[in-house]
Amino acid sequence: MAEPTTARRGAEKLSPGSPYRQGEPDSGRPRPVRRGRGFLRRLRSVRFSPPRLRRPSRRTVIFVLLAVALLGAAGVYVLYGSAWARVEKVHASGTRVLTPRQVVEAAGVPRNAPLISVDTEVVAARVREKLPRVATAEVVRVWPNEIGLKVTERKPEVLLKKGGKFIEVDAHGVRFATLDRAHRGVPILELDADQSPSMRRFGAARLEREGVRVSAGLPSVIRQDTLVVRVRSYDSITLDLTGGRTVMWGSSERGGAKARTLLALMKTERDADHFDVSAPSAPALTGS
Protein backbone atom coordinates (compact mmCIF):
# COMPACT_ATOMS: atom_id res chain seq x y z
CA MET A 1 0.00 0.00 0.00
CA ALA A 2 1.37 3.43 -0.96
CA GLU A 3 2.49 5.82 1.77
CA PRO A 4 0.41 9.05 2.11
CA THR A 5 1.90 12.01 0.51
CA THR A 6 3.19 15.03 2.36
CA ALA A 7 0.21 17.14 1.31
CA ARG A 8 -2.22 14.52 2.57
CA ARG A 9 -0.54 14.35 5.92
CA GLY A 10 -0.71 18.10 6.21
CA ALA A 11 -4.42 18.09 5.46
CA GLU A 12 -4.97 15.43 8.13
CA LYS A 13 -3.23 17.64 10.74
CA LEU A 14 -5.67 20.44 10.02
CA SER A 15 -8.80 18.28 10.22
CA PRO A 16 -10.79 18.35 13.49
CA GLY A 17 -10.51 14.66 14.18
CA SER A 18 -6.86 14.39 13.31
CA PRO A 19 -4.70 12.57 15.89
CA TYR A 20 -1.89 15.01 15.18
CA ARG A 21 -1.48 18.50 16.72
CA GLN A 22 -0.51 21.46 14.72
CA GLY A 23 2.89 22.82 15.40
CA GLU A 24 4.24 19.48 16.74
CA PRO A 25 6.71 17.38 14.83
CA ASP A 26 5.28 14.36 13.08
CA SER A 27 6.60 11.21 14.78
CA GLY A 28 5.00 9.04 12.22
CA ARG A 29 2.60 7.39 14.78
CA PRO A 30 -1.01 8.46 15.38
CA ARG A 31 -1.91 9.80 18.87
CA PRO A 32 -5.20 8.95 20.67
CA VAL A 33 -7.96 11.49 20.77
CA ARG A 34 -8.80 12.93 24.24
CA ARG A 35 -12.40 12.15 25.13
CA GLY A 36 -12.67 13.61 28.70
CA ARG A 37 -15.07 16.44 27.97
CA GLY A 38 -17.42 14.31 25.94
CA PHE A 39 -17.57 11.69 28.73
CA LEU A 40 -18.46 14.35 31.32
CA ARG A 41 -21.22 15.69 29.06
CA ARG A 42 -22.68 12.23 28.69
CA LEU A 43 -22.39 11.66 32.48
CA ARG A 44 -24.31 14.89 33.19
CA SER A 45 -27.04 13.85 30.81
CA VAL A 46 -27.71 10.66 32.80
CA ARG A 47 -30.58 11.11 35.26
CA PHE A 48 -30.50 9.23 38.54
CA SER A 49 -33.81 8.53 40.24
CA PRO A 50 -34.25 7.06 43.75
CA PRO A 51 -35.55 3.53 43.96
CA ARG A 52 -39.31 3.37 44.20
CA LEU A 53 -40.63 1.92 47.46
CA ARG A 54 -43.22 -0.69 47.18
CA ARG A 55 -46.44 -0.14 49.07
CA PRO A 56 -47.06 -2.85 51.64
CA SER A 57 -49.83 -5.15 50.80
CA ARG A 58 -53.16 -5.01 52.56
CA ARG A 59 -52.44 -8.33 54.19
CA THR A 60 -49.18 -7.01 55.67
CA VAL A 61 -50.88 -3.91 57.10
CA ILE A 62 -53.60 -6.02 58.74
CA PHE A 63 -51.00 -8.36 60.21
CA VAL A 64 -49.00 -5.47 61.75
CA LEU A 65 -52.13 -3.88 63.24
CA LEU A 66 -53.21 -7.19 64.75
CA ALA A 67 -49.75 -7.70 66.26
CA VAL A 68 -49.78 -4.23 67.85
CA ALA A 69 -53.28 -4.78 69.23
CA LEU A 70 -52.30 -8.14 70.71
CA LEU A 71 -49.20 -6.69 72.36
CA GLY A 72 -51.24 -3.82 73.83
CA ALA A 73 -53.86 -6.19 75.18
CA ALA A 74 -51.18 -8.38 76.72
CA GLY A 75 -49.57 -5.35 78.39
CA VAL A 76 -52.90 -4.20 79.83
CA TYR A 77 -53.58 -7.68 81.14
CA VAL A 78 -50.16 -7.93 82.82
CA LEU A 79 -50.55 -4.52 84.50
CA TYR A 80 -54.19 -4.75 85.51
CA GLY A 81 -55.42 -8.33 85.29
CA SER A 82 -52.61 -10.66 86.23
CA ALA A 83 -51.57 -11.58 89.78
CA TRP A 84 -47.94 -10.82 88.92
CA ALA A 85 -48.15 -6.98 89.32
CA ARG A 86 -50.39 -6.59 92.36
CA VAL A 87 -49.63 -4.94 95.71
CA GLU A 88 -48.36 -7.54 98.16
CA LYS A 89 -46.03 -5.52 100.39
CA VAL A 90 -46.02 -1.95 101.75
CA HIS A 91 -42.99 -0.78 103.71
CA ALA A 92 -42.00 2.55 105.31
CA SER A 93 -38.65 4.17 106.12
CA GLY A 94 -37.30 7.42 107.58
CA THR A 95 -39.25 7.33 110.84
CA ARG A 96 -37.80 8.59 114.16
CA VAL A 97 -40.69 9.09 116.58
CA LEU A 98 -43.35 7.38 114.50
CA THR A 99 -43.24 3.67 113.73
CA PRO A 100 -43.21 2.21 110.22
CA ARG A 101 -46.50 0.51 111.00
CA GLN A 102 -48.17 3.86 111.74
CA VAL A 103 -47.05 5.21 108.38
CA VAL A 104 -48.23 2.12 106.50
CA GLU A 105 -51.64 2.27 108.19
CA ALA A 106 -51.99 5.99 107.43
CA ALA A 107 -51.12 5.37 103.78
CA GLY A 108 -54.08 3.03 103.36
CA VAL A 109 -52.74 1.30 100.25
CA PRO A 110 -55.20 -1.50 99.32
CA ARG A 111 -53.58 -4.92 99.20
CA ASN A 112 -53.91 -7.02 96.06
CA ALA A 113 -54.74 -3.93 94.00
CA PRO A 114 -52.96 -3.52 90.62
CA LEU A 115 -49.65 -1.80 91.33
CA ILE A 116 -50.10 0.53 88.36
CA SER A 117 -53.43 1.78 89.75
CA VAL A 118 -51.95 3.16 93.00
CA ASP A 119 -52.03 6.98 92.91
CA THR A 120 -48.76 7.87 94.62
CA GLU A 121 -49.61 11.56 95.08
CA VAL A 122 -52.91 10.75 96.77
CA VAL A 123 -51.20 8.27 99.10
CA ALA A 124 -48.52 10.84 100.05
CA ALA A 125 -51.17 13.48 100.79
CA ARG A 126 -53.08 10.99 102.93
CA VAL A 127 -49.98 10.27 105.03
CA ARG A 128 -49.30 13.98 105.63
CA GLU A 129 -52.94 14.62 106.52
CA LYS A 130 -53.27 11.77 109.01
CA LEU A 131 -49.80 12.22 110.53
CA PRO A 132 -49.05 15.94 111.08
CA ARG A 133 -45.60 14.98 112.35
CA VAL A 134 -44.68 14.03 108.77
CA ALA A 135 -43.20 16.97 106.87
CA THR A 136 -42.68 15.19 103.55
CA ALA A 137 -43.76 11.81 102.17
CA GLU A 138 -42.51 10.09 99.02
CA VAL A 139 -44.36 7.11 97.56
CA VAL A 140 -42.72 4.88 94.96
CA ARG A 141 -43.73 1.72 93.12
CA VAL A 142 -41.25 -1.14 93.51
CA TRP A 143 -42.00 -3.60 90.73
CA PRO A 144 -43.48 -6.07 90.59
CA ASN A 145 -45.49 -6.02 93.84
CA GLU A 146 -44.32 -3.46 96.45
CA ILE A 147 -45.05 0.11 97.54
CA GLY A 148 -42.32 2.08 99.32
CA LEU A 149 -43.07 4.98 101.69
CA LYS A 150 -40.24 7.32 102.64
CA VAL A 151 -41.10 10.03 105.19
CA THR A 152 -39.30 12.94 106.83
CA GLU A 153 -40.54 13.90 110.28
CA ARG A 154 -40.73 17.44 111.58
CA LYS A 155 -38.13 18.49 114.11
CA PRO A 156 -39.40 20.41 117.17
CA GLU A 157 -37.60 23.72 117.65
CA VAL A 158 -39.63 24.98 120.64
CA LEU A 159 -42.44 23.83 122.92
CA LEU A 160 -45.52 25.88 123.70
CA LYS A 161 -46.95 25.22 127.13
CA LYS A 162 -50.73 25.20 127.19
CA GLY A 163 -53.03 23.75 129.87
CA GLY A 164 -50.41 21.43 131.30
CA LYS A 165 -49.58 20.10 127.82
CA PHE A 166 -46.65 20.89 125.52
CA ILE A 167 -47.14 21.60 121.82
CA GLU A 168 -44.27 20.88 119.46
CA VAL A 169 -43.49 23.60 116.91
CA ASP A 170 -41.09 23.17 113.99
CA ALA A 171 -38.82 25.74 112.33
CA HIS A 172 -41.66 26.95 110.08
CA GLY A 173 -43.97 27.59 113.02
CA VAL A 174 -46.12 24.52 112.36
CA ARG A 175 -47.70 23.00 115.47
CA PHE A 176 -47.72 19.30 114.83
CA ALA A 177 -47.98 17.33 118.09
CA THR A 178 -49.09 17.64 121.73
CA LEU A 179 -47.14 15.98 124.53
CA ASP A 180 -47.78 15.31 128.20
CA ARG A 181 -44.17 16.03 129.11
CA ALA A 182 -41.57 18.39 127.70
CA HIS A 183 -38.70 17.07 125.61
CA ARG A 184 -35.26 17.40 127.09
CA GLY A 185 -33.12 19.68 124.97
CA VAL A 186 -36.07 21.51 123.39
CA PRO A 187 -36.63 25.00 124.89
CA ILE A 188 -40.02 26.30 125.92
CA LEU A 189 -41.24 29.40 124.11
CA GLU A 190 -42.93 31.96 126.36
CA LEU A 191 -44.69 34.96 124.85
CA ASP A 192 -44.74 37.81 127.37
CA ALA A 193 -45.59 40.77 125.16
CA ASP A 194 -49.15 41.63 126.13
CA GLN A 195 -48.23 45.17 127.11
CA SER A 196 -45.69 45.68 124.36
CA PRO A 197 -46.36 47.93 121.34
CA SER A 198 -44.95 45.03 119.26
CA MET A 199 -48.04 42.98 120.05
CA ARG A 200 -50.30 45.59 118.46
CA ARG A 201 -47.94 46.13 115.53
CA PHE A 202 -46.93 42.56 114.68
CA GLY A 203 -49.42 40.31 116.47
CA ALA A 204 -48.85 37.20 118.54
CA ALA A 205 -48.25 34.87 115.57
CA ARG A 206 -45.40 37.01 114.19
CA LEU A 207 -43.74 37.36 117.60
CA GLU A 208 -44.01 33.61 118.08
CA ARG A 209 -42.28 33.00 114.75
CA GLU A 210 -39.46 35.36 115.78
CA GLY A 211 -38.89 33.32 118.93
CA VAL A 212 -38.89 30.10 116.88
CA ARG A 213 -36.39 31.64 114.48
CA VAL A 214 -34.00 32.47 117.33
CA SER A 215 -34.25 28.96 118.79
CA ALA A 216 -33.74 27.28 115.41
CA GLY A 217 -30.56 29.28 114.80
CA LEU A 218 -28.84 28.42 118.11
CA PRO A 219 -25.70 26.26 117.99
CA SER A 220 -26.28 22.81 119.50
CA VAL A 221 -23.96 23.50 122.46
CA ILE A 222 -26.08 26.53 123.45
CA ARG A 223 -29.40 24.99 122.50
CA GLN A 224 -28.96 22.03 124.81
CA ASP A 225 -28.50 24.45 127.75
CA THR A 226 -31.44 26.68 126.77
CA LEU A 227 -34.51 26.21 128.95
CA VAL A 228 -36.75 29.10 127.86
CA VAL A 229 -36.91 31.44 124.89
CA ARG A 230 -38.76 34.48 126.20
CA VAL A 231 -40.28 37.01 123.79
CA ARG A 232 -41.16 40.38 125.37
CA SER A 233 -41.21 42.37 122.12
CA TYR A 234 -39.91 42.18 118.56
CA ASP A 235 -36.43 43.37 119.58
CA SER A 236 -36.38 42.02 123.14
CA ILE A 237 -35.88 38.25 123.09
CA THR A 238 -33.97 36.60 125.94
CA LEU A 239 -32.68 33.11 126.66
CA ASP A 240 -32.83 31.43 130.06
CA LEU A 241 -29.96 28.97 130.33
CA THR A 242 -29.09 26.30 132.86
CA GLY A 243 -27.23 27.47 135.97
CA GLY A 244 -29.29 30.64 136.25
CA ARG A 245 -27.58 32.28 133.28
CA THR A 246 -29.43 34.63 130.91
CA VAL A 247 -28.71 36.00 127.46
CA MET A 248 -30.07 39.24 126.06
CA TRP A 249 -30.48 38.30 122.39
CA GLY A 250 -32.43 41.28 121.08
CA SER A 251 -34.26 40.70 117.79
CA SER A 252 -33.90 37.64 115.58
CA GLU A 253 -31.75 39.57 113.11
CA ARG A 254 -28.01 38.81 112.73
CA GLY A 255 -28.48 35.49 114.50
CA GLY A 256 -25.24 33.96 113.19
CA ALA A 257 -23.06 36.83 114.45
CA LYS A 258 -24.78 36.79 117.84
CA ALA A 259 -24.29 33.04 118.19
CA ARG A 260 -20.55 33.30 117.41
CA THR A 261 -20.12 36.15 119.88
CA LEU A 262 -21.97 34.27 122.62
CA LEU A 263 -19.88 31.14 122.10
CA ALA A 264 -16.67 33.15 122.38
CA LEU A 265 -17.85 34.87 125.59
CA MET A 266 -18.94 31.61 127.21
CA LYS A 267 -15.52 30.06 126.53
CA THR A 268 -13.50 32.97 127.93
CA GLU A 269 -15.83 34.19 130.70
CA ARG A 270 -16.97 31.01 132.41
CA ASP A 271 -18.10 32.79 135.59
CA ALA A 272 -20.43 35.24 133.82
CA ASP A 273 -24.13 34.82 134.43
CA HIS A 274 -25.57 37.44 132.07
CA PHE A 275 -24.58 38.00 128.46
CA ASP A 276 -25.79 40.74 126.16
CA VAL A 277 -25.22 40.03 122.48
CA SER A 278 -28.03 42.22 121.11
CA ALA A 279 -25.24 44.25 119.48
CA PRO A 280 -22.77 41.46 118.56
CA SER A 281 -19.97 43.87 117.69
CA ALA A 282 -20.17 45.43 121.19
CA PRO A 283 -21.22 42.65 123.61
CA ALA A 284 -21.53 43.03 127.37
CA LEU A 285 -21.57 40.67 130.34
CA THR A 286 -21.96 40.74 134.10
CA GLY A 287 -21.18 38.47 137.00
CA SER A 288 -17.57 37.73 136.02
Coordinates of C-alpha atoms in Angstrom, one line a residue:
M1 CA 0.0 0.0 0.0
A2 CA 1.4 3.4 -1.0
E3 CA 2.5 5.8 1.8
P4 CA 0.4 9.1 2.1
T5 CA 1.9 12.0 0.5
T6 CA 3.2 15.0 2.4
A7 CA 0.2 17.1 1.3
R8 CA -2.2 14.5 2.6
R9 CA -0.5 14.3 5.9
G10 CA -0.7 18.1 6.2
A11 CA -4.4 18.1 5.5
E12 CA -5.0 15.4 8.1
K13 CA -3.2 17.6 10.7
L14 CA -5.7 20.4 10.0
S15 CA -8.8 18.3 10.2
P16 CA -10.8 18.4 13.5
G17 CA -10.5 14.7 14.2
S18 CA -6.9 14.4 13.3
P19 CA -4.7 12.6 15.9
Y20 CA -1.9 15.0 15.2
R21 CA -1.5 18.5 16.7
Q22 CA -0.5 21.5 14.7
G23 CA 2.9 22.8 15.4
E24 CA 4.2 19.5 16.7
P25 CA 6.7 17.4 14.8
D26 CA 5.3 14.4 13.1
S27 CA 6.6 11.2 14.8
G28 CA 5.0 9.0 12.2
R29 CA 2.6 7.4 14.8
P30 CA -1.0 8.5 15.4
R31 CA -1.9 9.8 18.9
P32 CA -5.2 9.0 20.7
V33 CA -8.0 11.5 20.8
R34 CA -8.8 12.9 24.2
R35 CA -12.4 12.1 25.1
G36 CA -12.7 13.6 28.7
R37 CA -15.1 16.4 28.0
G38 CA -17.4 14.3 25.9
F39 CA -17.6 11.7 28.7
L40 CA -18.5 14.4 31.3
R41 CA -21.2 15.7 29.1
R42 CA -22.7 12.2 28.7
L43 CA -22.4 11.7 32.5
R44 CA -24.3 14.9 33.2
S45 CA -27.0 13.8 30.8
V46 CA -27.7 10.7 32.8
R47 CA -30.6 11.1 35.3
F48 CA -30.5 9.2 38.5
S49 CA -33.8 8.5 40.2
P50 CA -34.3 7.1 43.7
P51 CA -35.5 3.5 44.0
R52 CA -39.3 3.4 44.2
L53 CA -40.6 1.9 47.5
R54 CA -43.2 -0.7 47.2
R55 CA -46.4 -0.1 49.1
P56 CA -47.1 -2.8 51.6
S57 CA -49.8 -5.1 50.8
R58 CA -53.2 -5.0 52.6
R59 CA -52.4 -8.3 54.2
T60 CA -49.2 -7.0 55.7
V61 CA -50.9 -3.9 57.1
I62 CA -53.6 -6.0 58.7
F63 CA -51.0 -8.4 60.2
V64 CA -49.0 -5.5 61.7
L65 CA -52.1 -3.9 63.2
L66 CA -53.2 -7.2 64.7
A67 CA -49.8 -7.7 66.3
V68 CA -49.8 -4.2 67.9
A69 CA -53.3 -4.8 69.2
L70 CA -52.3 -8.1 70.7
L71 CA -49.2 -6.7 72.4
G72 CA -51.2 -3.8 73.8
A73 CA -53.9 -6.2 75.2
A74 CA -51.2 -8.4 76.7
G75 CA -49.6 -5.3 78.4
V76 CA -52.9 -4.2 79.8
Y77 CA -53.6 -7.7 81.1
V78 CA -50.2 -7.9 82.8
L79 CA -50.5 -4.5 84.5
Y80 CA -54.2 -4.7 85.5
G81 CA -55.4 -8.3 85.3
S82 CA -52.6 -10.7 86.2
A83 CA -51.6 -11.6 89.8
W84 CA -47.9 -10.8 88.9
A85 CA -48.1 -7.0 89.3
R86 CA -50.4 -6.6 92.4
V87 CA -49.6 -4.9 95.7
E88 CA -48.4 -7.5 98.2
K89 CA -46.0 -5.5 100.4
V90 CA -46.0 -1.9 101.7
H91 CA -43.0 -0.8 103.7
A92 CA -42.0 2.6 105.3
S93 CA -38.7 4.2 106.1
G94 CA -37.3 7.4 107.6
T95 CA -39.3 7.3 110.8
R96 CA -37.8 8.6 114.2
V97 CA -40.7 9.1 116.6
L98 CA -43.3 7.4 114.5
T99 CA -43.2 3.7 113.7
P100 CA -43.2 2.2 110.2
R101 CA -46.5 0.5 111.0
Q102 CA -48.2 3.9 111.7
V103 CA -47.0 5.2 108.4
V104 CA -48.2 2.1 106.5
E105 CA -51.6 2.3 108.2
A106 CA -52.0 6.0 107.4
A107 CA -51.1 5.4 103.8
G108 CA -54.1 3.0 103.4
V109 CA -52.7 1.3 100.3
P110 CA -55.2 -1.5 99.3
R111 CA -53.6 -4.9 99.2
N112 CA -53.9 -7.0 96.1
A113 CA -54.7 -3.9 94.0
P114 CA -53.0 -3.5 90.6
L115 CA -49.7 -1.8 91.3
I116 CA -50.1 0.5 88.4
S117 CA -53.4 1.8 89.8
V118 CA -51.9 3.2 93.0
D119 CA -52.0 7.0 92.9
T120 CA -48.8 7.9 94.6
E121 CA -49.6 11.6 95.1
V122 CA -52.9 10.7 96.8
V123 CA -51.2 8.3 99.1
A124 CA -48.5 10.8 100.1
A125 CA -51.2 13.5 100.8
R126 CA -53.1 11.0 102.9
V127 CA -50.0 10.3 105.0
R128 CA -49.3 14.0 105.6
E129 CA -52.9 14.6 106.5
K130 CA -53.3 11.8 109.0
L131 CA -49.8 12.2 110.5
P132 CA -49.0 15.9 111.1
R133 CA -45.6 15.0 112.4
V134 CA -44.7 14.0 108.8
A135 CA -43.2 17.0 106.9
T136 CA -42.7 15.2 103.5
A137 CA -43.8 11.8 102.2
E138 CA -42.5 10.1 99.0
V139 CA -44.4 7.1 97.6
V140 CA -42.7 4.9 95.0
R141 CA -43.7 1.7 93.1
V142 CA -41.3 -1.1 93.5
W143 CA -42.0 -3.6 90.7
P144 CA -43.5 -6.1 90.6
N145 CA -45.5 -6.0 93.8
E146 CA -44.3 -3.5 96.4
I147 CA -45.1 0.1 97.5
G148 CA -42.3 2.1 99.3
L149 CA -43.1 5.0 101.7
K150 CA -40.2 7.3 102.6
V151 CA -41.1 10.0 105.2
T152 CA -39.3 12.9 106.8
E153 CA -40.5 13.9 110.3
R154 CA -40.7 17.4 111.6
K155 CA -38.1 18.5 114.1
P156 CA -39.4 20.4 117.2
E157 CA -37.6 23.7 117.7
V158 CA -39.6 25.0 120.6
L159 CA -42.4 23.8 122.9
L160 CA -45.5 25.9 123.7
K161 CA -46.9 25.2 127.1
K162 CA -50.7 25.2 127.2
G163 CA -53.0 23.8 129.9
G164 CA -50.4 21.4 131.3
K165 CA -49.6 20.1 127.8
F166 CA -46.6 20.9 125.5
I167 CA -47.1 21.6 121.8
E168 CA -44.3 20.9 119.5
V169 CA -43.5 23.6 116.9
D170 CA -41.1 23.2 114.0
A171 CA -38.8 25.7 112.3
H172 CA -41.7 26.9 110.1
G173 CA -44.0 27.6 113.0
V174 CA -46.1 24.5 112.4
R175 CA -47.7 23.0 115.5
F176 CA -47.7 19.3 114.8
A177 CA -48.0 17.3 118.1
T178 CA -49.1 17.6 121.7
L179 CA -47.1 16.0 124.5
D180 CA -47.8 15.3 128.2
R181 CA -44.2 16.0 129.1
A182 CA -41.6 18.4 127.7
H183 CA -38.7 17.1 125.6
R184 CA -35.3 17.4 127.1
G185 CA -33.1 19.7 125.0
V186 CA -36.1 21.5 123.4
P187 CA -36.6 25.0 124.9
I188 CA -40.0 26.3 125.9
L189 CA -41.2 29.4 124.1
E190 CA -42.9 32.0 126.4
L191 CA -44.7 35.0 124.8
D192 CA -44.7 37.8 127.4
A193 CA -45.6 40.8 125.2
D194 CA -49.2 41.6 126.1
Q195 CA -48.2 45.2 127.1
S196 CA -45.7 45.7 124.4
P197 CA -46.4 47.9 121.3
S198 CA -45.0 45.0 119.3
M199 CA -48.0 43.0 120.0
R200 CA -50.3 45.6 118.5
R201 CA -47.9 46.1 115.5
F202 CA -46.9 42.6 114.7
G203 CA -49.4 40.3 116.5
A204 CA -48.8 37.2 118.5
A205 CA -48.2 34.9 115.6
R206 CA -45.4 37.0 114.2
L207 CA -43.7 37.4 117.6
E208 CA -44.0 33.6 118.1
R209 CA -42.3 33.0 114.7
E210 CA -39.5 35.4 115.8
G211 CA -38.9 33.3 118.9
V212 CA -38.9 30.1 116.9
R213 CA -36.4 31.6 114.5
V214 CA -34.0 32.5 117.3
S215 CA -34.2 29.0 118.8
A216 CA -33.7 27.3 115.4
G217 CA -30.6 29.3 114.8
L218 CA -28.8 28.4 118.1
P219 CA -25.7 26.3 118.0
S220 CA -26.3 22.8 119.5
V221 CA -24.0 23.5 122.5
I222 CA -26.1 26.5 123.5
R223 CA -29.4 25.0 122.5
Q224 CA -29.0 22.0 124.8
D225 CA -28.5 24.5 127.7
T226 CA -31.4 26.7 126.8
L227 CA -34.5 26.2 129.0
V228 CA -36.7 29.1 127.9
V229 CA -36.9 31.4 124.9
R230 CA -38.8 34.5 126.2
V231 CA -40.3 37.0 123.8
R232 CA -41.2 40.4 125.4
S233 CA -41.2 42.4 122.1
Y234 CA -39.9 42.2 118.6
D235 CA -36.4 43.4 119.6
S236 CA -36.4 42.0 123.1
I237 CA -35.9 38.2 123.1
T238 CA -34.0 36.6 125.9
L239 CA -32.7 33.1 126.7
D240 CA -32.8 31.4 130.1
L241 CA -30.0 29.0 130.3
T242 CA -29.1 26.3 132.9
G243 CA -27.2 27.5 136.0
G244 CA -29.3 30.6 136.3
R245 CA -27.6 32.3 133.3
T246 CA -29.4 34.6 130.9
V247 CA -28.7 36.0 127.5
M248 CA -30.1 39.2 126.1
W249 CA -30.5 38.3 122.4
G250 CA -32.4 41.3 121.1
S251 CA -34.3 40.7 117.8
S252 CA -33.9 37.6 115.6
E253 CA -31.7 39.6 113.1
R254 CA -28.0 38.8 112.7
G255 CA -28.5 35.5 114.5
G256 CA -25.2 34.0 113.2
A257 CA -23.1 36.8 114.4
K258 CA -24.8 36.8 117.8
A259 CA -24.3 33.0 118.2
R260 CA -20.6 33.3 117.4
T261 CA -20.1 36.2 119.9
L262 CA -22.0 34.3 122.6
L263 CA -19.9 31.1 122.1
A264 CA -16.7 33.2 122.4
L265 CA -17.9 34.9 125.6
M266 CA -18.9 31.6 127.2
K267 CA -15.5 30.1 126.5
T268 CA -13.5 33.0 127.9
E269 CA -15.8 34.2 130.7
R270 CA -17.0 31.0 132.4
D271 CA -18.1 32.8 135.6
A272 CA -20.4 35.2 133.8
D273 CA -24.1 34.8 134.4
H274 CA -25.6 37.4 132.1
F275 CA -24.6 38.0 128.5
D276 CA -25.8 40.7 126.2
V277 CA -25.2 40.0 122.5
S278 CA -28.0 42.2 121.1
A279 CA -25.2 44.2 119.5
P280 CA -22.8 41.5 118.6
S281 CA -20.0 43.9 117.7
A282 CA -20.2 45.4 121.2
P283 CA -21.2 42.6 123.6
A284 CA -21.5 43.0 127.4
L285 CA -21.6 40.7 130.3
T286 CA -22.0 40.7 134.1
G287 CA -21.2 38.5 137.0
S288 CA -17.6 37.7 136.0

